Each structure stands twice: as structure tokens, then as C-alpha cells.
Amino acid sequence: MFKQSKNQSEKAFKEIIEKRIVPMLTEYQPFNELIKYICNEEINTSIENIKNLIRDEKKQILEVNNLHKEKAKIAPTVLYLSGQINSGNKSAEKEMDKVKERMLEINTEIEKKEIEIQEILVNKEKENIELLRKTLNESYDIIKSDEKKLYPLLDEIEVMRKELEDKRILRDNLQSRINSTYSFIHGFMGGKETERFDEHMLE
């Protein structure tokens, strides 16, 4: 990576990560354009891992939201039952116990899922950094490989360009000499005599 030793490359990579906010690469358009050219099996694996983590994250968030909605629906019931209990309704106490138990279950589930979401976020960030590392490594490998092919090609094109320029100069010189020679002949002999000579001399 970075055309340096492994230790220097790793140090440079860490410094870059510390100074920049790394976007989620799978959702970053320049990255998605880049992988059309540099994708390999390792990169594909990381991409799939991130996509799976994103799916899990969305699923957990949806479930947490649904649990919060359920809590919101239970809240009026708690108020109602509290009023009933205060009014001496004994049967409301059993119902309140059930509601409280469900509220505890919901809170426990929410807490558990929020912990899972945080773990997913941490794993997603780690996988994203690893994907960046793999992408940079592959990018520089491709650059080095392509440069080996490109520079000789550029040299070849430069030679061809020079040859073409030399031929253009020769073409102009030849055309100029032909025009000058014809101009002299035509001026000296006139049009008709020049045509007669052309028939014999240019066969």
C-alpha cells in the first residue's frame, strides 16, 4: 500500500483514518464507480459482509421502533388501570401486573436490541475500514500494473507521433517542391506547351 514498506503503509493508513470521516463505502458513489474496475474476491466478501450488517441493523431498528410503539399504546392502559385501582377495583390490579410485566419485557427487549445495534455499528465500521484497506491495496496494485503497460505505450505513441510529424514535414516539402517546379515550367513554357510536355515527361 502507498508504495512504501508495510509498516510505513500501515502508519500512513491509520493517520488517514484518524484525520478523515470515512463514508460507508457501499453507499458511496465514487466507490461504487471504482469497483467496476478493481473488484476482487476479498473486496466482494467485505461488501457482502457490510450489506448483511446493514440489513441486520435496519431489522433491529425496525423492531425497536415497533417495541416503542407498543409501549406508547400500553401507556394509556397503565393510566386507566391506575385510576381503576385507586377507585378500589381489585380486578384491575391483576391486569396491571400483566401490563407491568409486559412493559418490563419490552424494556428488556429494547435494551437488548439497542446493545445489538451498537455491536452491529462497531462491526460495520470495522468492516468498512477493512474494505477501505483492501480497496487501497488493490488500487495501488492495479496502478503499478497499469503503469508498466502504459509507459511503454506512451513511448510508442510518442515515436509514432514523431514519425508522423516527420512525414508531414516531408509531405509539405515535396508538395512545395512540386508546386515550385510546376510554377517555373508553366511560367517558362506556357499552359499548352506544359500540357504537351506533361503527356510525355510524366508517363
mmCIF file of C-alpha atoms in Angstrom:
data_model
loop_
_atom_site.group_PDB
_atom_site.id
_atom_site.type_symbol
_atom_site.label_atom_id
_atom_site.label_comp_id
_atom_site.label_asym_id
_atom_site.label_seq_id
_atom_site.Cartn_x
_atom_site.Cartn_y
_atom_site.Cartn_z
ATOM 1 C CA MET A 1 0.000 0.000 0.000
ATOM 2 C CA PHE A 2 1.156 3.539 -0.838
ATOM 3 C CA LYS A 3 4.392 2.234 -2.442
ATOM 4 C CA GLN A 4 6.088 2.156 0.957
ATOM 5 C CA SER A 5 7.165 -0.542 3.369
ATOM 6 C CA LYS A 6 4.408 -2.441 5.149
ATOM 7 C CA ASN A 7 4.947 -0.599 8.450
ATOM 8 C CA GLN A 8 5.050 2.801 6.780
ATOM 9 C CA SER A 9 1.936 1.962 4.803
ATOM 10 C CA GLU A 10 0.048 0.894 7.914
ATOM 11 C CA LYS A 11 1.118 4.041 9.742
ATOM 12 C CA ALA A 12 0.042 6.228 6.827
ATOM 13 C CA PHE A 13 -3.281 4.385 6.617
ATOM 14 C CA LYS A 14 -4.018 4.920 10.322
ATOM 15 C CA GLU A 15 -3.145 8.608 10.051
ATOM 16 C CA ILE A 16 -5.531 8.999 7.124
ATOM 17 C CA ILE A 17 -8.330 7.247 9.022
ATOM 18 C CA GLU A 18 -7.796 9.457 12.071
ATOM 19 C CA LYS A 19 -7.978 12.653 10.015
ATOM 20 C CA ARG A 20 -10.993 11.786 7.889
ATOM 21 C CA ILE A 21 -14.560 10.677 8.292
ATOM 22 C CA VAL A 22 -14.731 7.505 6.238
ATOM 23 C CA PRO A 23 -18.086 7.211 4.458
ATOM 24 C CA MET A 24 -19.870 3.887 4.324
ATOM 25 C CA LEU A 25 -18.212 2.719 1.128
ATOM 26 C CA THR A 26 -21.078 0.557 -0.098
ATOM 27 C CA GLU A 27 -23.253 3.698 -0.119
ATOM 28 C CA TYR A 28 -20.527 5.988 -1.512
ATOM 29 C CA GLN A 29 -20.993 6.653 -5.234
ATOM 30 C CA PRO A 30 -17.285 7.153 -6.110
ATOM 31 C CA PHE A 31 -16.525 3.772 -4.531
ATOM 32 C CA ASN A 32 -19.327 2.077 -6.448
ATOM 33 C CA GLU A 33 -17.897 3.540 -9.650
ATOM 34 C CA LEU A 34 -14.392 2.409 -8.716
ATOM 35 C CA ILE A 35 -15.266 -1.229 -8.018
ATOM 36 C CA LYS A 36 -16.334 -1.635 -11.634
ATOM 37 C CA TYR A 37 -12.606 -1.672 -12.354
ATOM 38 C CA ILE A 38 -10.873 -3.047 -9.267
ATOM 39 C CA CYS A 39 -13.223 -5.551 -7.665
ATOM 40 C CA ASN A 40 -11.795 -8.870 -6.454
ATOM 41 C CA GLU A 41 -12.961 -11.734 -4.242
ATOM 42 C CA GLU A 42 -11.737 -10.168 -0.987
ATOM 43 C CA ILE A 43 -13.431 -6.871 -1.757
ATOM 44 C CA ASN A 44 -16.639 -8.664 -2.733
ATOM 45 C CA THR A 45 -16.618 -10.553 0.571
ATOM 46 C CA SER A 46 -16.272 -7.336 2.569
ATOM 47 C CA ILE A 47 -19.031 -5.683 0.559
ATOM 48 C CA GLU A 48 -21.382 -8.587 1.256
ATOM 49 C CA ASN A 49 -20.475 -8.536 4.953
ATOM 50 C CA ILE A 50 -21.309 -4.842 5.168
ATOM 51 C CA LYS A 51 -24.580 -5.296 3.301
ATOM 52 C CA ASN A 52 -25.572 -8.088 5.686
ATOM 53 C CA LEU A 53 -24.727 -5.910 8.684
ATOM 54 C CA ILE A 54 -26.772 -3.047 7.247
ATOM 55 C CA ARG A 55 -29.723 -5.390 6.759
ATOM 56 C CA ASP A 56 -29.406 -6.643 10.345
ATOM 57 C CA GLU A 57 -29.139 -3.079 11.626
ATOM 58 C CA LYS A 58 -32.288 -1.993 9.792
ATOM 59 C CA LYS A 59 -34.140 -5.049 11.063
ATOM 60 C CA GLN A 60 -33.143 -4.379 14.671
ATOM 61 C CA ILE A 61 -34.019 -0.685 14.401
ATOM 62 C CA LEU A 62 -37.432 -1.572 12.985
ATOM 63 C CA GLU A 63 -38.049 -3.997 15.835
ATOM 64 C CA VAL A 64 -37.007 -1.392 18.416
ATOM 65 C CA ASN A 65 -39.351 1.140 16.821
ATOM 66 C CA ASN A 66 -42.195 -1.375 16.964
ATOM 67 C CA LEU A 67 -41.467 -2.032 20.637
ATOM 68 C CA HIS A 68 -41.563 1.699 21.362
ATOM 69 C CA LYS A 69 -44.899 1.899 19.555
ATOM 70 C CA GLU A 70 -46.201 -0.938 21.689
ATOM 71 C CA LYS A 71 -45.025 0.903 24.814
ATOM 72 C CA ALA A 72 -46.825 4.015 23.645
ATOM 73 C CA LYS A 73 -50.031 2.022 23.217
ATOM 74 C CA ILE A 74 -49.694 0.485 26.688
ATOM 75 C CA ALA A 75 -49.175 3.837 28.448
ATOM 76 C CA PRO A 76 -52.870 4.872 28.321
ATOM 77 C CA THR A 77 -53.803 1.428 29.663
ATOM 78 C CA VAL A 78 -51.484 1.946 32.633
ATOM 79 C CA LEU A 79 -53.123 5.289 33.392
ATOM 80 C CA TYR A 80 -56.576 3.778 33.080
ATOM 81 C CA LEU A 81 -55.751 0.820 35.329
ATOM 82 C CA SER A 82 -54.129 3.122 37.877
ATOM 83 C CA GLY A 83 -57.368 5.049 38.056
ATOM 84 C CA GLN A 84 -59.329 1.841 38.449
ATOM 85 C CA ILE A 85 -57.063 0.623 41.240
ATOM 86 C CA ASN A 86 -57.355 3.955 43.040
ATOM 87 C CA SER A 87 -61.122 3.558 42.774
ATOM 88 C CA GLY A 88 -60.900 0.207 44.557
ATOM 89 C CA ASN A 89 -61.214 -2.070 41.526
ATOM 90 C CA LYS A 90 -59.395 -5.220 42.681
ATOM 91 C CA SER A 91 -59.552 -6.968 39.291
ATOM 92 C CA ALA A 92 -57.614 -4.068 37.815
ATOM 93 C CA GLU A 93 -54.630 -4.991 39.985
ATOM 94 C CA LYS A 94 -54.143 -8.330 38.213
ATOM 95 C CA GLU A 95 -54.447 -6.634 34.852
ATOM 96 C CA MET A 96 -51.928 -4.019 35.966
ATOM 97 C CA ASP A 97 -49.485 -6.770 36.943
ATOM 98 C CA LYS A 98 -49.752 -8.221 33.438
ATOM 99 C CA VAL A 99 -49.252 -4.814 31.855
ATOM 100 C CA LYS A 100 -46.254 -4.050 34.077
ATOM 101 C CA GLU A 101 -44.742 -7.425 33.245
ATOM 102 C CA ARG A 102 -45.143 -6.722 29.546
ATOM 103 C CA MET A 103 -43.598 -3.272 29.978
ATOM 104 C CA LEU A 104 -40.598 -4.847 31.688
ATOM 105 C CA GLU A 105 -40.315 -7.371 28.859
ATOM 106 C CA ILE A 106 -40.464 -4.579 26.285
ATOM 107 C CA ASN A 107 -37.832 -2.525 28.104
ATOM 108 C CA THR A 108 -35.582 -5.579 28.345
ATOM 109 C CA GLU A 109 -36.045 -6.340 24.651
ATOM 110 C CA ILE A 110 -35.348 -2.724 23.705
ATOM 111 C CA GLU A 111 -32.197 -2.651 25.813
ATOM 112 C CA LYS A 112 -31.013 -5.948 24.327
ATOM 113 C CA LYS A 113 -31.677 -4.838 20.769
ATOM 114 C CA GLU A 114 -30.017 -1.460 21.295
ATOM 115 C CA ILE A 115 -26.901 -3.285 22.510
ATOM 116 C CA GLU A 116 -27.069 -5.481 19.407
ATOM 117 C CA ILE A 117 -27.425 -2.389 17.224
ATOM 118 C CA GLN A 118 -24.332 -0.851 18.816
ATOM 119 C CA GLU A 119 -22.407 -4.070 18.194
ATOM 120 C CA ILE A 120 -23.557 -4.043 14.580
ATOM 121 C CA LEU A 121 -22.426 -0.430 14.207
ATOM 122 C CA VAL A 122 -18.988 -1.285 15.601
ATOM 123 C CA ASN A 123 -18.650 -4.332 13.343
ATOM 124 C CA LYS A 124 -19.899 -2.371 10.356
ATOM 125 C CA GLU A 125 -17.310 0.342 10.967
ATOM 126 C CA LYS A 126 -14.531 -2.236 11.318
ATOM 127 C CA GLU A 127 -15.610 -3.993 8.136
ATOM 128 C CA ASN A 128 -15.828 -0.669 6.320
ATOM 129 C CA ILE A 129 -12.273 0.253 7.343
ATOM 130 C CA GLU A 130 -11.085 -3.177 6.256
ATOM 131 C CA LEU A 131 -12.855 -2.716 2.930
ATOM 132 C CA LEU A 132 -11.079 0.615 2.513
ATOM 133 C CA ARG A 133 -7.749 -1.061 3.257
ATOM 134 C CA LYS A 134 -8.410 -3.807 0.696
ATOM 135 C CA THR A 135 -9.573 -1.256 -1.855
ATOM 136 C CA LEU A 136 -6.449 0.878 -1.461
ATOM 137 C CA ASN A 137 -4.201 -2.166 -1.725
ATOM 138 C CA GLU A 138 -5.939 -3.370 -4.859
ATOM 139 C CA SER A 139 -5.995 0.141 -6.314
ATOM 140 C CA TYR A 140 -2.250 0.556 -5.961
ATOM 141 C CA ASP A 141 -1.602 -2.922 -7.321
ATOM 142 C CA ILE A 142 -3.627 -2.008 -10.391
ATOM 143 C CA ILE A 143 -1.908 1.361 -10.739
ATOM 144 C CA LYS A 144 1.524 -0.294 -10.654
ATOM 145 C CA SER A 145 0.440 -2.951 -13.129
ATOM 146 C CA ASP A 146 -1.196 -0.465 -15.484
ATOM 147 C CA GLU A 147 1.737 1.940 -15.335
ATOM 148 C CA LYS A 148 4.036 -0.838 -16.551
ATOM 149 C CA LYS A 149 1.786 -1.209 -19.579
ATOM 150 C CA LEU A 150 1.018 2.474 -20.024
ATOM 151 C CA TYR A 151 4.504 4.000 -20.105
ATOM 152 C CA PRO A 152 5.837 1.820 -22.954
ATOM 153 C CA LEU A 153 2.614 2.558 -24.810
ATOM 154 C CA LEU A 154 3.104 6.295 -24.313
ATOM 155 C CA ASP A 155 6.681 5.961 -25.570
ATOM 156 C CA GLU A 156 5.442 4.079 -28.606
ATOM 157 C CA ILE A 157 2.812 6.726 -29.279
ATOM 158 C CA GLU A 158 5.460 9.440 -28.971
ATOM 159 C CA VAL A 159 7.652 7.651 -31.528
ATOM 160 C CA MET A 160 4.677 7.318 -33.857
ATOM 161 C CA ARG A 161 3.804 10.974 -33.319
ATOM 162 C CA LYS A 162 7.376 11.974 -34.190
ATOM 163 C CA GLU A 163 7.340 9.753 -37.273
ATOM 164 C CA LEU A 164 4.017 11.233 -38.310
ATOM 165 C CA GLU A 165 5.350 14.747 -37.818
ATOM 166 C CA ASP A 166 8.426 13.908 -39.911
ATOM 167 C CA LYS A 167 6.178 12.544 -42.643
ATOM 168 C CA ARG A 168 4.014 15.635 -42.520
ATOM 169 C CA ILE A 169 7.094 17.832 -42.951
ATOM 170 C CA LEU A 170 8.283 15.650 -45.837
ATOM 171 C CA ARG A 171 4.834 15.839 -47.410
ATOM 172 C CA ASP A 172 4.833 19.636 -47.197
ATOM 173 C CA ASN A 173 8.352 19.852 -48.624
ATOM 174 C CA LEU A 174 7.528 17.536 -51.507
ATOM 175 C CA GLN A 175 4.320 19.383 -52.262
ATOM 176 C CA SER A 176 6.130 22.710 -52.110
ATOM 177 C CA ARG A 177 8.876 21.490 -54.453
ATOM 178 C CA ILE A 178 6.352 20.102 -56.935
ATOM 179 C CA ASN A 179 4.409 23.373 -56.889
ATOM 180 C CA SER A 180 7.540 25.485 -57.324
ATOM 181 C CA THR A 181 8.827 23.307 -60.166
ATOM 182 C CA TYR A 182 5.490 23.338 -61.945
ATOM 183 C CA SER A 183 5.257 27.071 -61.478
ATOM 184 C CA PHE A 184 8.625 27.547 -63.192
ATOM 185 C CA ILE A 185 7.764 25.214 -66.097
ATOM 186 C CA HIS A 186 4.328 26.723 -66.595
ATOM 187 C CA GLY A 187 5.707 30.245 -66.439
ATOM 188 C CA PHE A 188 8.506 29.474 -68.882
ATOM 189 C CA MET A 189 6.608 27.439 -71.485
ATOM 190 C CA GLY A 190 3.007 28.465 -71.037
ATOM 191 C CA GLY A 191 -0.004 26.312 -70.404
ATOM 192 C CA LYS A 192 -0.367 24.485 -73.720
ATOM 193 C CA GLU A 193 3.297 23.571 -74.084
ATOM 194 C CA THR A 194 3.396 22.444 -70.477
ATOM 195 C CA GLU A 195 0.475 20.111 -71.116
ATOM 196 C CA ARG A 196 2.310 18.638 -74.122
ATOM 197 C CA PHE A 197 5.427 18.060 -72.054
ATOM 198 C CA ASP A 198 3.358 16.602 -69.219
ATOM 199 C CA GLU A 199 1.994 13.934 -71.539
ATOM 200 C CA HIS A 200 5.490 12.757 -72.412
ATOM 201 C CA MET A 201 7.522 13.552 -69.331
ATOM 202 C CA LEU A 202 5.094 12.343 -66.657
ATOM 203 C CA GLU A 203 4.221 8.986 -68.195
#
